[in-house]
Short mmCIF file of C-alpha atoms in Angstrom, two decimals:
data_model
loop_
_atom_site.label_atom_id
_atom_site.label_comp_id
_atom_site.label_asym_id
_atom_site.label_seq_id
_atom_site.Cartn_x
_atom_site.Cartn_y
_atom_site.Cartn_z
CA LEU A 65 -122.33 -42.63 7.11
CA ASN A 66 -122.26 -42.57 10.90
CA LEU A 67 -119.05 -44.59 10.77
CA ARG A 68 -117.17 -41.38 9.88
CA PRO A 69 -119.50 -38.50 10.75
CA ASN A 70 -116.78 -35.88 10.26
CA HIS A 71 -115.78 -37.22 6.84
CA PRO A 72 -118.93 -38.48 5.06
CA GLU A 73 -117.37 -37.74 1.65
CA GLY A 74 -114.70 -40.33 2.52
CA ILE A 75 -117.38 -43.01 2.81
CA TRP A 76 -118.72 -42.15 -0.65
CA HIS A 77 -115.18 -42.20 -2.03
CA ASP A 78 -114.71 -45.68 -0.59
CA ILE A 79 -118.02 -46.79 -2.11
CA GLY A 80 -116.82 -45.44 -5.45
CA LEU A 81 -113.57 -47.38 -5.19
CA CYS A 82 -115.43 -50.59 -4.34
CA SER A 83 -117.87 -50.07 -7.21
CA LYS A 84 -114.99 -49.50 -9.59
CA LYS A 85 -113.39 -52.79 -8.53
CA LEU A 86 -116.71 -54.47 -9.39
CA TYR A 87 -116.69 -52.73 -12.82
CA ALA A 88 -119.87 -50.88 -11.79
CA TRP A 89 -118.73 -47.68 -13.46
CA ASP A 90 -122.00 -45.74 -13.17
CA ASP A 91 -122.32 -46.57 -9.47
CA ALA A 92 -118.72 -45.46 -8.96
CA ILE A 93 -119.33 -42.15 -10.73
CA GLU A 94 -122.48 -41.54 -8.68
CA ALA A 95 -120.56 -42.19 -5.45
CA TYR A 96 -117.64 -39.95 -6.46
CA THR A 97 -120.09 -37.20 -7.43
CA LYS A 98 -121.76 -37.35 -4.01
CA ALA A 99 -118.34 -37.22 -2.37
CA ILE A 100 -117.36 -34.15 -4.43
CA GLU A 101 -120.62 -32.36 -3.57
CA LEU A 102 -120.18 -33.14 0.13
CA ASN A 103 -116.54 -32.03 0.10
CA LYS A 104 -117.48 -28.62 -1.25
CA THR A 105 -119.81 -28.05 1.73
CA MET A 106 -117.45 -29.33 4.44
CA PHE A 107 -115.76 -26.90 6.79
CA HIS A 108 -112.59 -29.01 6.82
CA LYS A 109 -112.33 -29.32 3.02
CA LYS A 110 -108.85 -29.41 1.52
CA ASP A 111 -107.71 -29.05 -2.08
CA LYS A 112 -105.91 -32.41 -1.85
CA ASP A 113 -109.14 -34.18 -0.85
CA LEU A 114 -111.02 -32.57 -3.72
CA TYR A 115 -108.16 -33.39 -6.08
CA ASP A 116 -108.32 -37.09 -5.11
CA LEU A 117 -112.08 -37.19 -5.69
CA TYR A 118 -111.93 -35.52 -9.10
CA TYR A 119 -108.98 -37.76 -10.00
CA SER A 120 -110.96 -40.92 -9.21
CA ARG A 121 -114.01 -39.74 -11.14
CA ALA A 122 -111.95 -38.53 -14.11
CA TYR A 123 -110.31 -41.92 -14.60
CA THR A 124 -113.66 -43.69 -14.25
CA TYR A 125 -115.10 -41.50 -17.00
CA LEU A 126 -111.99 -42.27 -19.06
CA THR A 127 -112.49 -46.00 -18.51
CA LYS A 128 -116.05 -45.61 -19.83
CA HIS A 129 -114.64 -43.63 -22.77
CA ASP A 130 -116.85 -40.70 -21.78
CA LEU A 131 -114.24 -38.28 -23.05
CA GLU A 132 -116.14 -35.03 -22.55
CA LYS A 133 -116.90 -35.76 -18.89
CA ALA A 134 -113.33 -36.95 -18.33
CA LYS A 135 -112.04 -33.75 -19.93
CA GLU A 136 -114.14 -31.61 -17.56
CA ASP A 137 -112.72 -33.38 -14.53
CA PHE A 138 -109.10 -33.27 -15.71
CA LEU A 139 -109.52 -29.52 -16.31
CA GLN A 140 -110.80 -29.23 -12.74
CA LEU A 141 -107.67 -31.03 -11.60
CA THR A 142 -105.41 -28.57 -13.42
CA SER A 143 -107.31 -25.66 -11.82
CA ILE A 144 -106.59 -27.19 -8.40
CA ASN A 145 -102.97 -27.88 -9.32
CA PRO A 146 -101.69 -25.95 -12.37
CA GLN A 147 -98.48 -28.06 -12.28
CA ASP A 148 -100.40 -31.32 -12.66
CA THR A 149 -98.56 -32.88 -15.61
CA THR A 150 -100.50 -36.15 -15.27
CA SER A 151 -103.79 -34.39 -15.99
CA TYR A 152 -102.27 -32.39 -18.86
CA TYR A 153 -101.10 -35.68 -20.37
CA GLN A 154 -104.60 -37.16 -20.13
CA LEU A 155 -106.07 -33.99 -21.64
CA ALA A 156 -103.63 -34.34 -24.54
CA TYR A 157 -104.74 -37.96 -24.98
CA ILE A 158 -108.42 -36.97 -25.01
CA GLU A 159 -107.90 -34.15 -27.51
CA GLY A 160 -105.91 -36.53 -29.70
CA GLU A 161 -108.71 -39.08 -29.57
CA GLN A 162 -111.12 -36.34 -30.65
CA ASN A 163 -108.74 -35.38 -33.47
CA ASN A 164 -108.07 -31.98 -31.91
CA ILE A 165 -104.37 -32.33 -32.66
CA GLU A 166 -103.30 -28.72 -32.10
CA LYS A 167 -105.07 -28.71 -28.73
CA ALA A 168 -103.34 -31.97 -27.82
CA ILE A 169 -99.98 -30.37 -28.64
CA PHE A 170 -100.91 -27.37 -26.46
CA TYR A 171 -101.33 -29.65 -23.43
CA LEU A 172 -98.11 -31.52 -24.20
CA ASP A 173 -96.31 -28.17 -24.36
CA SER A 174 -97.79 -27.39 -20.93
CA ILE A 175 -96.00 -30.49 -19.66
CA LEU A 176 -92.73 -29.73 -21.44
CA GLU A 177 -92.63 -26.20 -20.00
CA GLN A 178 -92.39 -27.82 -16.56
CA GLU A 179 -90.53 -31.01 -17.46
CA PRO A 180 -88.46 -30.51 -20.65
CA ARG A 181 -87.26 -34.13 -20.49
CA HIS A 182 -90.74 -35.66 -20.09
CA PHE A 183 -90.17 -38.30 -22.73
CA SER A 184 -93.78 -39.45 -23.13
CA ALA A 185 -94.75 -35.87 -23.97
CA ILE A 186 -91.81 -35.55 -26.38
CA SER A 187 -92.78 -38.78 -28.10
CA GLU A 188 -96.48 -37.90 -28.39
CA LYS A 189 -95.77 -34.38 -29.64
CA SER A 190 -93.52 -35.67 -32.44
CA GLU A 191 -96.24 -38.03 -33.63
CA TYR A 192 -98.90 -35.30 -33.50
CA LEU A 193 -96.68 -32.92 -35.48
CA ALA A 194 -96.33 -35.61 -38.14
CA LYS A 195 -100.11 -36.04 -38.23
CA LEU A 196 -100.41 -32.29 -38.89
CA ASN A 197 -98.24 -32.92 -41.95
CA LYS A 198 -95.31 -31.15 -40.28
CA LYS A 199 -93.24 -34.24 -40.85
CA GLN A 200 -89.80 -32.66 -41.01
CA ASP A 201 -90.58 -30.60 -37.91
CA ALA A 202 -91.68 -33.80 -36.18
CA LYS A 203 -88.44 -35.61 -36.97
CA LYS A 204 -86.29 -32.61 -36.01
CA PHE A 205 -88.14 -32.18 -32.72
CA LEU A 206 -87.68 -35.85 -31.90
CA MET A 207 -83.99 -35.90 -32.81
CA ASP A 208 -83.37 -32.67 -30.87
CA ASN A 209 -84.65 -34.52 -27.80
CA LYS A 210 -82.87 -37.80 -28.46
CA SER A 211 -80.68 -37.35 -25.38
CA ALA A 212 -83.79 -37.56 -23.18
CA ALA A 213 -84.22 -41.15 -24.36
CA GLU A 214 -80.53 -42.06 -24.45
CA ASN A 215 -80.22 -41.20 -20.76
CA GLY A 216 -83.47 -42.94 -19.91
CA THR A 217 -84.69 -46.47 -19.30
CA SER A 218 -84.81 -49.28 -21.85
CA ASN A 219 -88.53 -48.64 -22.21
CA GLN A 220 -87.96 -44.96 -22.92
CA LYS A 221 -85.37 -45.85 -25.54
CA ALA A 222 -87.79 -48.33 -27.10
CA ASN A 223 -90.55 -45.71 -27.18
CA PHE A 224 -88.19 -43.16 -28.72
CA TYR A 225 -87.37 -45.48 -31.61
CA TYR A 226 -91.00 -46.50 -31.95
CA SER A 227 -91.97 -42.81 -32.30
CA LEU A 228 -89.14 -42.31 -34.78
CA GLY A 229 -90.53 -45.26 -36.73
CA VAL A 230 -93.99 -43.68 -36.75
CA VAL A 231 -92.60 -40.36 -37.99
CA ASN A 232 -90.55 -42.12 -40.68
CA THR A 233 -93.62 -44.12 -41.71
CA LEU A 234 -95.63 -40.92 -42.10
CA ASN A 235 -92.70 -39.55 -44.13
CA HIS A 236 -93.06 -42.61 -46.44
CA ASP A 237 -89.53 -43.71 -45.54
CA ALA A 238 -90.17 -47.42 -45.01
CA ASP A 239 -86.52 -48.46 -44.70
CA SER A 240 -85.76 -45.91 -41.98
CA ALA A 241 -89.01 -46.81 -40.24
CA LEU A 242 -88.09 -50.51 -40.34
CA ALA A 243 -84.69 -49.81 -38.78
CA ALA A 244 -86.30 -47.68 -36.04
CA TYR A 245 -88.90 -50.34 -35.15
CA GLN A 246 -86.15 -52.96 -34.98
CA LEU A 247 -84.25 -50.76 -32.52
CA ALA A 248 -87.44 -50.37 -30.48
CA LEU A 249 -87.61 -54.15 -30.21
CA HIS A 250 -83.92 -54.30 -29.32
CA PHE A 251 -84.62 -52.19 -26.21
CA ASN A 252 -88.01 -53.77 -25.50
CA PRO A 253 -88.52 -57.20 -27.12
CA HIS A 254 -92.14 -57.13 -25.96
CA HIS A 255 -93.18 -53.89 -27.68
CA PRO A 256 -96.41 -55.03 -29.42
CA TYR A 257 -96.88 -51.87 -31.50
CA ALA A 258 -93.40 -52.15 -32.98
CA GLU A 259 -94.18 -55.75 -33.93
CA SER A 260 -97.43 -54.64 -35.55
CA GLU A 261 -95.71 -51.90 -37.57
CA LEU A 262 -92.99 -54.32 -38.73
CA CYS A 263 -95.73 -56.72 -39.80
CA ASP A 264 -97.25 -53.97 -41.93
CA ILE A 265 -93.93 -52.88 -43.47
CA TYR A 266 -92.87 -56.43 -44.37
CA ALA A 267 -96.32 -57.12 -45.83
CA ARG A 268 -96.07 -54.04 -48.06
CA LYS A 269 -92.59 -55.14 -49.14
CA GLY A 270 -94.00 -58.53 -50.15
CA ARG A 271 -92.00 -60.36 -47.48
CA GLY A 272 -94.88 -62.52 -46.29
CA GLU A 273 -93.09 -64.89 -43.93
CA GLU A 274 -91.49 -62.06 -41.99
CA ALA A 275 -94.81 -60.20 -41.91
CA ILE A 276 -96.58 -63.23 -40.43
CA GLN A 277 -93.82 -63.72 -37.89
CA HIS A 278 -94.09 -60.18 -36.57
CA CYS A 279 -97.90 -60.15 -36.67
CA GLN A 280 -97.99 -63.31 -34.60
CA LYS A 281 -95.44 -61.99 -32.10
CA GLY A 282 -97.55 -58.87 -31.66
CA MET A 283 -100.69 -60.92 -31.09
CA ASP A 284 -98.88 -63.17 -28.61
CA ILE A 285 -97.78 -60.13 -26.61
CA PHE A 286 -101.37 -58.86 -26.60
CA ASP A 287 -102.46 -62.45 -25.81
CA TYR A 288 -104.75 -62.54 -28.82
CA PRO A 289 -105.81 -65.94 -30.22
CA ARG A 290 -103.81 -67.23 -33.14
CA VAL A 291 -105.31 -66.64 -36.56
CA GLY A 292 -104.71 -68.06 -40.00
CA PHE A 293 -103.08 -66.05 -42.75
#
């Protein structure tokens, strides 16, 4: 620590980063924790430094799928920066994983209050509304925000149509879902989830060859080994 006597927490942060690169998650978390504790006692402490430390530890917890610990750190990040849409998005993901759908929507709304055209938040919210059985609300919300995708990148357009496909699937409208997934692949030919959903739709329609084709394309994108059907 004598290498940087005025910034010992920086050394521990560096150790955490190195440990993370070695996939030594617990060692990384221990190092980040020491850095956070040191930062809180330093005369020169800055919110940005503390933010960076919590950010590193939060994503390490997330990598370990320790959702509760990750949630605590992302909440700390939003207390440091209440406009931190990245942390709100991760909090929405965590709540969704824990099946706290309404809480996930709350965090997505926190993003949309600041960035009404944040397409990832729009897309996720529509899917969560559908999971709450508010299927018509989900489709209306998505279509009301269609312009956000139309003026966006090819990937954003692909994700819009993928989300529309998910909502249509949950509405038991297979034909509309199929058309939406095909449009997703038009804008992003390497969208593995769209391929997977098309595989499922064609299988349920009894169109085996097309189902196999899309299943295999999805696995190739994910780089999974080929399997027999």
